[in-house]
Tab-separated table of C-alpha atoms and ligand atoms in Angstrom:
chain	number	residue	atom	x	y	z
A	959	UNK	CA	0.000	0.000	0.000
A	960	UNK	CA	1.297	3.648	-0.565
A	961	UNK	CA	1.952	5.451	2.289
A	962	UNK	CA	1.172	8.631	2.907
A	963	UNK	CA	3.652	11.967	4.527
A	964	UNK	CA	1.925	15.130	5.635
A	965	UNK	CA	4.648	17.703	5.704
A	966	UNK	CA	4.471	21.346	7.252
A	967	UNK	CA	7.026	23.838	5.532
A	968	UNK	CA	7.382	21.857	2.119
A	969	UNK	CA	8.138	25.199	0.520
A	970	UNK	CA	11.812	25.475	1.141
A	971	UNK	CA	14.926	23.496	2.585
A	972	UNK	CA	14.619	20.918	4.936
A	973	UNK	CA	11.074	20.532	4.325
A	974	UNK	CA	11.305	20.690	0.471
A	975	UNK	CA	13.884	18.149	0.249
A	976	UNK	CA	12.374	15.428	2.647
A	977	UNK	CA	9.352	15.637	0.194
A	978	UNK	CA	11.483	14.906	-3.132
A	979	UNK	CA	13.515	12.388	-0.593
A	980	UNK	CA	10.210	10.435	0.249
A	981	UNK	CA	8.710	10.926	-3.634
A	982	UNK	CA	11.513	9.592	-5.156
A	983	UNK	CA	10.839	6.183	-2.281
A	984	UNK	CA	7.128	5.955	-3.542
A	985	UNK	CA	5.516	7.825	-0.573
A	986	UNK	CA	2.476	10.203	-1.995
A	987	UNK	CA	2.773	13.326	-0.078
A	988	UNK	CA	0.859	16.059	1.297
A	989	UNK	CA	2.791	19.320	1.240
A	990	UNK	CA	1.864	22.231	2.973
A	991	UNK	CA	3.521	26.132	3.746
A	992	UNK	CA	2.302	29.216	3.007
A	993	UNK	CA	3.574	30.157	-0.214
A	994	UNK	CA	1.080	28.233	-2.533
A	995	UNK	CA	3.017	29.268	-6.138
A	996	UNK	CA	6.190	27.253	-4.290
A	997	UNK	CA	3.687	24.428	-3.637
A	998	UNK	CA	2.833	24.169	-6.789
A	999	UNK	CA	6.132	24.450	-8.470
A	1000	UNK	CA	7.097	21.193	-5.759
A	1001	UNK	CA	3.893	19.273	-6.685
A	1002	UNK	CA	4.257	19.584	-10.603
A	1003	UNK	CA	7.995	18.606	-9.707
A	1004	UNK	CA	7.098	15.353	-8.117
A	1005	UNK	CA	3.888	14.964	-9.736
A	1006	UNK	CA	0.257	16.521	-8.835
A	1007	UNK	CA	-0.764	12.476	-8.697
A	1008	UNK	CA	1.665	11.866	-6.066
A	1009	UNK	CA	1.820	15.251	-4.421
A	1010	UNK	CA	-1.082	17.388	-2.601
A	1011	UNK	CA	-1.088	20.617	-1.791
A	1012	UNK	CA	-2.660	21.897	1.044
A	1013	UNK	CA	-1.607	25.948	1.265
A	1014	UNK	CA	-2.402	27.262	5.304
A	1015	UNK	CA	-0.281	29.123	8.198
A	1016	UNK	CA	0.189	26.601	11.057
A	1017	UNK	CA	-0.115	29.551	13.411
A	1018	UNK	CA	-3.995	29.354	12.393
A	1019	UNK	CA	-5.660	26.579	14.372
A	1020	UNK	CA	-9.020	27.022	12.120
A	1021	UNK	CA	-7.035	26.299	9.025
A	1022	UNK	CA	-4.892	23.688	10.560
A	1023	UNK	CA	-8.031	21.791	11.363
A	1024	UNK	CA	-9.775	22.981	8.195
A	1025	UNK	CA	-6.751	20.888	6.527
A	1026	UNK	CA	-6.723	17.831	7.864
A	1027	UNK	CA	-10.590	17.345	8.133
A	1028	UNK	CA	-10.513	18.198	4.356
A	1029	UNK	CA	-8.227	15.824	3.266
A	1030	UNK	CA	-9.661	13.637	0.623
A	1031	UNK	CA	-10.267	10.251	1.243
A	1032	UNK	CA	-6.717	8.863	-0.226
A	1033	UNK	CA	-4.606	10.474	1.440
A	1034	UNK	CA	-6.393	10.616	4.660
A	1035	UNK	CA	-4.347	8.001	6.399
A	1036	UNK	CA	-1.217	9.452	7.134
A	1037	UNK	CA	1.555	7.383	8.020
A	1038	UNK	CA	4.192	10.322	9.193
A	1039	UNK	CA	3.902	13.798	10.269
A	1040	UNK	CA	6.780	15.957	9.247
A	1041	UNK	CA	6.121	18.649	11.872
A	1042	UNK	CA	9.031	21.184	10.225
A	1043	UNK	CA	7.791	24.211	9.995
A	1044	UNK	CA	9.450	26.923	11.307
A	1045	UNK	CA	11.795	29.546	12.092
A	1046	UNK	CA	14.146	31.917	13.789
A	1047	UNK	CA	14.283	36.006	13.585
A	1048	UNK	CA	16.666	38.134	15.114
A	1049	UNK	CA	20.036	37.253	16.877
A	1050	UNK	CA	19.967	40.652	19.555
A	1051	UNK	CA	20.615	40.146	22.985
A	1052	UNK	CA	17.282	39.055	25.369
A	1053	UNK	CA	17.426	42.619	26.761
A	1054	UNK	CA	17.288	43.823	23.310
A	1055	UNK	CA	15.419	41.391	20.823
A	1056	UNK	CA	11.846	42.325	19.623
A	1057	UNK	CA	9.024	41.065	21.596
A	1058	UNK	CA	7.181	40.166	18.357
A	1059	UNK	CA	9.582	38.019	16.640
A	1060	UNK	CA	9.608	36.339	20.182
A	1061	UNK	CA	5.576	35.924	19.791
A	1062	UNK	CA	5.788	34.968	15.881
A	1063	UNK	CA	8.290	32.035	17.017
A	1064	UNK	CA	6.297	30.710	20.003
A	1065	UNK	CA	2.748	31.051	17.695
A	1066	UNK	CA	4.857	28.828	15.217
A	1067	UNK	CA	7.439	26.358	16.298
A	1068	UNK	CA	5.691	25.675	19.548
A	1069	UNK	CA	1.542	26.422	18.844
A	1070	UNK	CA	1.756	25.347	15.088
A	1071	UNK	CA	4.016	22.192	16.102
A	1072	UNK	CA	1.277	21.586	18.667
A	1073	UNK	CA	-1.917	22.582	16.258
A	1074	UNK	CA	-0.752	20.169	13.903
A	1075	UNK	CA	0.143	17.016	16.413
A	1076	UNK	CA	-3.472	17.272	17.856
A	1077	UNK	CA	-5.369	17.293	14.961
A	1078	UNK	CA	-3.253	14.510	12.956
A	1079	UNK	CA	-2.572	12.708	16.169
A	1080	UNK	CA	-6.053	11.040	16.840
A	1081	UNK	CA	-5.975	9.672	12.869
A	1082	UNK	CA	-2.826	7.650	13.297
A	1083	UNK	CA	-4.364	6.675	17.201
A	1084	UNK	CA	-7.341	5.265	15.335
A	1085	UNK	CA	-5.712	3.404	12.588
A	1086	UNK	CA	-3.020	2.600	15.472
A	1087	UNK	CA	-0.211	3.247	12.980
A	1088	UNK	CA	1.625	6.366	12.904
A	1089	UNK	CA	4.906	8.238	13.249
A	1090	UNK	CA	5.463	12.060	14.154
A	1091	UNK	CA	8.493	13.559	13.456
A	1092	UNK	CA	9.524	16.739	14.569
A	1093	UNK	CA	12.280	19.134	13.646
A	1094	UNK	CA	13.854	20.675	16.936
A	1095	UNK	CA	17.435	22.100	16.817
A	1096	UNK	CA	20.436	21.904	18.903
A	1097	UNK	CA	19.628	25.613	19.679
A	1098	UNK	CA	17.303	23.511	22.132
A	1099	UNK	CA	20.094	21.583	23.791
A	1100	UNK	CA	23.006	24.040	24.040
A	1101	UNK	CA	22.445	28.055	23.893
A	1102	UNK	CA	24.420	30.750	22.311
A	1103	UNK	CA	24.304	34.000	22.440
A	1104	UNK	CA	20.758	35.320	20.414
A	1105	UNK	CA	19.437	32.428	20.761
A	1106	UNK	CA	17.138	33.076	23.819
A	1107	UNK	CA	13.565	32.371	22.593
A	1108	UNK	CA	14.330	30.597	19.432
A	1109	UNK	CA	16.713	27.635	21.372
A	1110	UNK	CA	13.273	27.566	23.934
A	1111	UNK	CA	11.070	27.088	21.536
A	1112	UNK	CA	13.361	24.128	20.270
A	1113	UNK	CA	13.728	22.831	24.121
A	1114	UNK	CA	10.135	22.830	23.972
A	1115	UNK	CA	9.700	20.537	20.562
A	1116	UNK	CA	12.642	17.923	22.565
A	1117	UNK	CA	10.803	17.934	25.478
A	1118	UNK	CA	7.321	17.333	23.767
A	1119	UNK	CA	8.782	15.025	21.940
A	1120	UNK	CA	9.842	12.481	25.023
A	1121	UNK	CA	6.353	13.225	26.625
A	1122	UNK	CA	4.661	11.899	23.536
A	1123	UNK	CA	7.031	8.727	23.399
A	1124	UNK	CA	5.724	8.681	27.385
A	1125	UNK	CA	1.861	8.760	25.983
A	1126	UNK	CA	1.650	6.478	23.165
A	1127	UNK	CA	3.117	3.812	25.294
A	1128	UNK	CA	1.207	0.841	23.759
A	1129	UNK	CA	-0.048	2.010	20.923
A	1130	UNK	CA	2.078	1.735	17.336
A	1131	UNK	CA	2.483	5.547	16.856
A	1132	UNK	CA	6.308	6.507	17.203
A	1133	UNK	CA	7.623	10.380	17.266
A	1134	UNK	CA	10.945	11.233	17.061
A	1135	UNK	CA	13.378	14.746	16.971
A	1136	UNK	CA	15.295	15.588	14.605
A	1137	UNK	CA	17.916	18.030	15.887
A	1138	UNK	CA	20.339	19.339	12.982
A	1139	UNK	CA	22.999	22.113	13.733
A	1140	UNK	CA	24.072	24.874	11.165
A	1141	UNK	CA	22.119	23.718	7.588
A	1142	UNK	CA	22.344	25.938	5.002
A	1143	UNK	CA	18.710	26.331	3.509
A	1144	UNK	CA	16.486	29.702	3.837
A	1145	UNK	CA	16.573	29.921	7.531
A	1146	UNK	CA	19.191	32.670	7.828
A	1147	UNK	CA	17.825	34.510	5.048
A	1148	UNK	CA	14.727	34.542	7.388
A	1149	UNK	CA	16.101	35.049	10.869
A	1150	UNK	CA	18.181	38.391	9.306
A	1151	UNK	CA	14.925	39.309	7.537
A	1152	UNK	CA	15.850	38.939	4.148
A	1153	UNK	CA	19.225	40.722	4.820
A	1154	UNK	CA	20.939	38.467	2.235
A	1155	UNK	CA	24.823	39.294	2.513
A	1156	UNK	CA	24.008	38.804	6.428
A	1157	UNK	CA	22.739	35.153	6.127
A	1158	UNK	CA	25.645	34.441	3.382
A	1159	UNK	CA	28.341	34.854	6.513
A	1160	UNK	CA	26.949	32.059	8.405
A	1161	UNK	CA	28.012	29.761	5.961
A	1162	UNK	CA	30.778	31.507	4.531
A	1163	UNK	CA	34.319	29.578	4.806
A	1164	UNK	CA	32.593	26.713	6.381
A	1165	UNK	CA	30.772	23.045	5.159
A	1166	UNK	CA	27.211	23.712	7.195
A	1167	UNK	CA	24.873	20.976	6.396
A	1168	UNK	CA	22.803	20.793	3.052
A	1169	UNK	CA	18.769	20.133	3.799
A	1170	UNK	CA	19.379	16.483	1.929
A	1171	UNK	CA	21.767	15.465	4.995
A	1172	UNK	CA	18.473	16.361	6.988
A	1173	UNK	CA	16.115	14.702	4.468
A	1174	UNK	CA	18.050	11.143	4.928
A	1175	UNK	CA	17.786	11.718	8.499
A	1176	UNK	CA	13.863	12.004	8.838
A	1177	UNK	CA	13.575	9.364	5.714
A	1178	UNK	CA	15.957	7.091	8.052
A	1179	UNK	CA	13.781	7.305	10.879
A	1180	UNK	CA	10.739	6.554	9.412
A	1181	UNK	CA	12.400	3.578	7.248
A	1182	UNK	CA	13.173	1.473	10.780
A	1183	UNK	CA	11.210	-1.377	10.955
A	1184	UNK	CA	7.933	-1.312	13.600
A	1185	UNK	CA	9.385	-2.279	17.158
A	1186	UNK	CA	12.245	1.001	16.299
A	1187	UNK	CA	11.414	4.336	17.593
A	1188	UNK	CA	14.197	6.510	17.360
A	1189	UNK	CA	13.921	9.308	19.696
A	1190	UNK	CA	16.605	11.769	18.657
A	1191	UNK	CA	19.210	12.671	16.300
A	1192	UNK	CA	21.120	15.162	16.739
A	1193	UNK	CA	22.968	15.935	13.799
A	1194	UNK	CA	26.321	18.679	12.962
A	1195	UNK	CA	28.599	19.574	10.352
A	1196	UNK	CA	31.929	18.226	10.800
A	1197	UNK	CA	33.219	22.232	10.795
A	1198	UNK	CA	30.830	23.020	14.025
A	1199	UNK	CA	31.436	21.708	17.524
A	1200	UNK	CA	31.671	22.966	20.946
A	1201	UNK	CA	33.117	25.912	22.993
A	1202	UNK	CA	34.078	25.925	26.430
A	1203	UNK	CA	31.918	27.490	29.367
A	1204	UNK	CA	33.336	31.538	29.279
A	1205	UNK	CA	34.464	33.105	32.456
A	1206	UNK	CA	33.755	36.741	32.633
A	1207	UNK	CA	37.025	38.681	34.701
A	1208	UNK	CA	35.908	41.865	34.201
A	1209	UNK	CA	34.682	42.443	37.887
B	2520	LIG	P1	13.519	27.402	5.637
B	2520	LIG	O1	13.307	28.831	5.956
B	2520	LIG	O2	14.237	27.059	4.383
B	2520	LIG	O3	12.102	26.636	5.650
B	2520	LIG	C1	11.144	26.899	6.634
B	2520	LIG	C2	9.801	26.350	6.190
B	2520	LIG	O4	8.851	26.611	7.231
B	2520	LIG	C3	9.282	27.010	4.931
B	2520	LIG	O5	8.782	26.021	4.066
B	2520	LIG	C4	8.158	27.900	5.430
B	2520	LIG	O6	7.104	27.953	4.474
B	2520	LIG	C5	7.674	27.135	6.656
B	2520	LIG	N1	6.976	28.006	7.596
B	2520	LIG	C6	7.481	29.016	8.347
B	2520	LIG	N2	6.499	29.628	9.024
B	2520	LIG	C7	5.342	28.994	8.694
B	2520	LIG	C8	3.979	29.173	9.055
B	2520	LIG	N3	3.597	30.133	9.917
B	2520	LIG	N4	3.040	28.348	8.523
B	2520	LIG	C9	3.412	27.386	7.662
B	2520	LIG	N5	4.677	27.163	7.273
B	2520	LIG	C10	5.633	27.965	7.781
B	2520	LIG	O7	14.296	26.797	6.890
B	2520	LIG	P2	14.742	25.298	7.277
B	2520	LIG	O8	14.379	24.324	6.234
B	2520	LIG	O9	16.133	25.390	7.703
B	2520	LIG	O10	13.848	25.100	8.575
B	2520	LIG	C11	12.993	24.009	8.790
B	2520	LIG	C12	12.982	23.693	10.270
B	2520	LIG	O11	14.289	23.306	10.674
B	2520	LIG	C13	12.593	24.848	11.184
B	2520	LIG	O12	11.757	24.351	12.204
B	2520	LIG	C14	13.928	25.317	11.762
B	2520	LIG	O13	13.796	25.923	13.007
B	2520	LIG	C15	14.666	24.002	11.856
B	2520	LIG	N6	16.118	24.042	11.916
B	2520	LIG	C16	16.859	24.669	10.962
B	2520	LIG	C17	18.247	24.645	11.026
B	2520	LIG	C18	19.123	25.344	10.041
B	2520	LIG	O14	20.296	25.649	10.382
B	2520	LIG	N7	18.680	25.593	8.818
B	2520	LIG	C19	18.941	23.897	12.092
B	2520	LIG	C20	18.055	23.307	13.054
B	2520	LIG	C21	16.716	23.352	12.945
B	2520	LIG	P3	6.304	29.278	4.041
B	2520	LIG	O15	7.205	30.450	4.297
B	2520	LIG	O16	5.990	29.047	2.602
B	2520	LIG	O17	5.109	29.254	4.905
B	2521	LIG	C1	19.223	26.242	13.840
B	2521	LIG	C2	20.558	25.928	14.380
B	2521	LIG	O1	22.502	26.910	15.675
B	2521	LIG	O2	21.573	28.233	13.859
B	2521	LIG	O3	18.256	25.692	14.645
B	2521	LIG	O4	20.362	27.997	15.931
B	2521	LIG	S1	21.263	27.341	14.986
């Protein structure tokens, strides 16, 4: 039987290429973002038989719902959530940062992540076959400088994540985080609002991730046989690693 993926954020990197990823393994797909002539390009890309689009904000919970309960009938059993949507803005200091990028990342990588999981959640329940994966970050393991509400938001997706696990005990629905480090796809371009030299010096004179290296990741997951649930990856480029806790000797 085809299976089906329901993807949030289809429109651009990670999201984008884990839809090709999954087309190219047979899976029909339902892509979603907000930025319907992108869906559309995707769809006639991997084929408007194999590919739905379904155009909505996940910060809405009317058209969230409005989504799913309009699916039609064939590709109303879905087999994986892709729960990627998201996004940072701003890298100021907490003191500093804007109050309403803070708001726009809570209303979408927490409320959106959690919009979606209800509504898709009771399908797989029902059909007791399932598997949720979400996209955190290691901005929700380790912080940095900037990252205040963004790495929360992804501390929140880790942490939902395991409590899930803890409430489908028994029941064949597995979730799993996906936690990549630097990946070169739109999300710079985003967090420096369009400020394009900006987002080229994060990657510049380094090997970040590509949003393939991601795709493989989430296709992995899912691919495990039944009795796997993996509950995190957390994934780097070789060039990133860790720095040392900083003493301050100024006082
Ligand atoms: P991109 O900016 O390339 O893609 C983000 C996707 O999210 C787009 O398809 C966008 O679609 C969608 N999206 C954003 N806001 C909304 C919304 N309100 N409603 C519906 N869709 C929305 O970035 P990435 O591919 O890098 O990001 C994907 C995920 O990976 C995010 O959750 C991000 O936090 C996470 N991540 C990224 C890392 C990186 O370094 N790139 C590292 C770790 C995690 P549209 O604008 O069309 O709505
Ligand atoms: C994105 C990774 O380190 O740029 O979630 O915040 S980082």
């Amino acid at each position: 039987m085809t299976k089906t993926i329901m993807i949030t954020g289809a429109t651009s990197g990670f999201g984008k290429a884990t839809a090709q990823l999954f087309a190219e393994n047979g899976w029909q797909l339902i892509i979603t973002g907000r930025r319907q002539d992108r869906l559309e390009a995707l769809a006639k890309e991997l084929g408007s038989e194999k590919a739905l689009i379904s155009c909505f904000d996940v910060r809405n919970q009317q058209e969230v719902d409005q989504a799913v309960e309009n699916l039609p009938k064939r590709f109303s059993e879905i087999d994986v959530l892709v729960n990627n949507a998201g996004l940072a803005l701003g890298l100021e200091m907490a003191h500093e940062a804007n109050l309403e990028d803070w708001e726009t990342m809570v209303d979408t990588n927490i409320k959106g992540l959690l919009y979606m999981t209800r509504k898709v959640l009771p399908i797989m329940v029902k059909q007791n076959r399932g598997h949720v994966i979400n996209v955190g970050s290691v901005a929700g393991d380790y912080p940095y400088p900037g990252g205040n509400a963004y790495g929360a938001t992804k501390a929140f997706v880790s942490q939902f994540t395991n409590n899930l696990i803890a409430d489908l005990k028994g029941i064949a629905v597995r979730v799993t985080n996906i936690e990549p480090g630097l990946a070169e796809t739109e999300f710079s371009k985003v967090r420096f609002k369009w400020d394009e030299e900006k987002a080229d010096q994060v990657y510049q004179n380094a090997a970040p991730l590509t949003a393939t290296d991601i795709a493989e990741a989430i296709y992995w997951a899912a691919d495990r046989p039944p009795h796997v649930n993996i509950n995190r990856i957390e994934i780097m480029p070789k060039c990133q690693s860790f720095a040392p806790f900083i003493i301050d000797r100024s006082e």
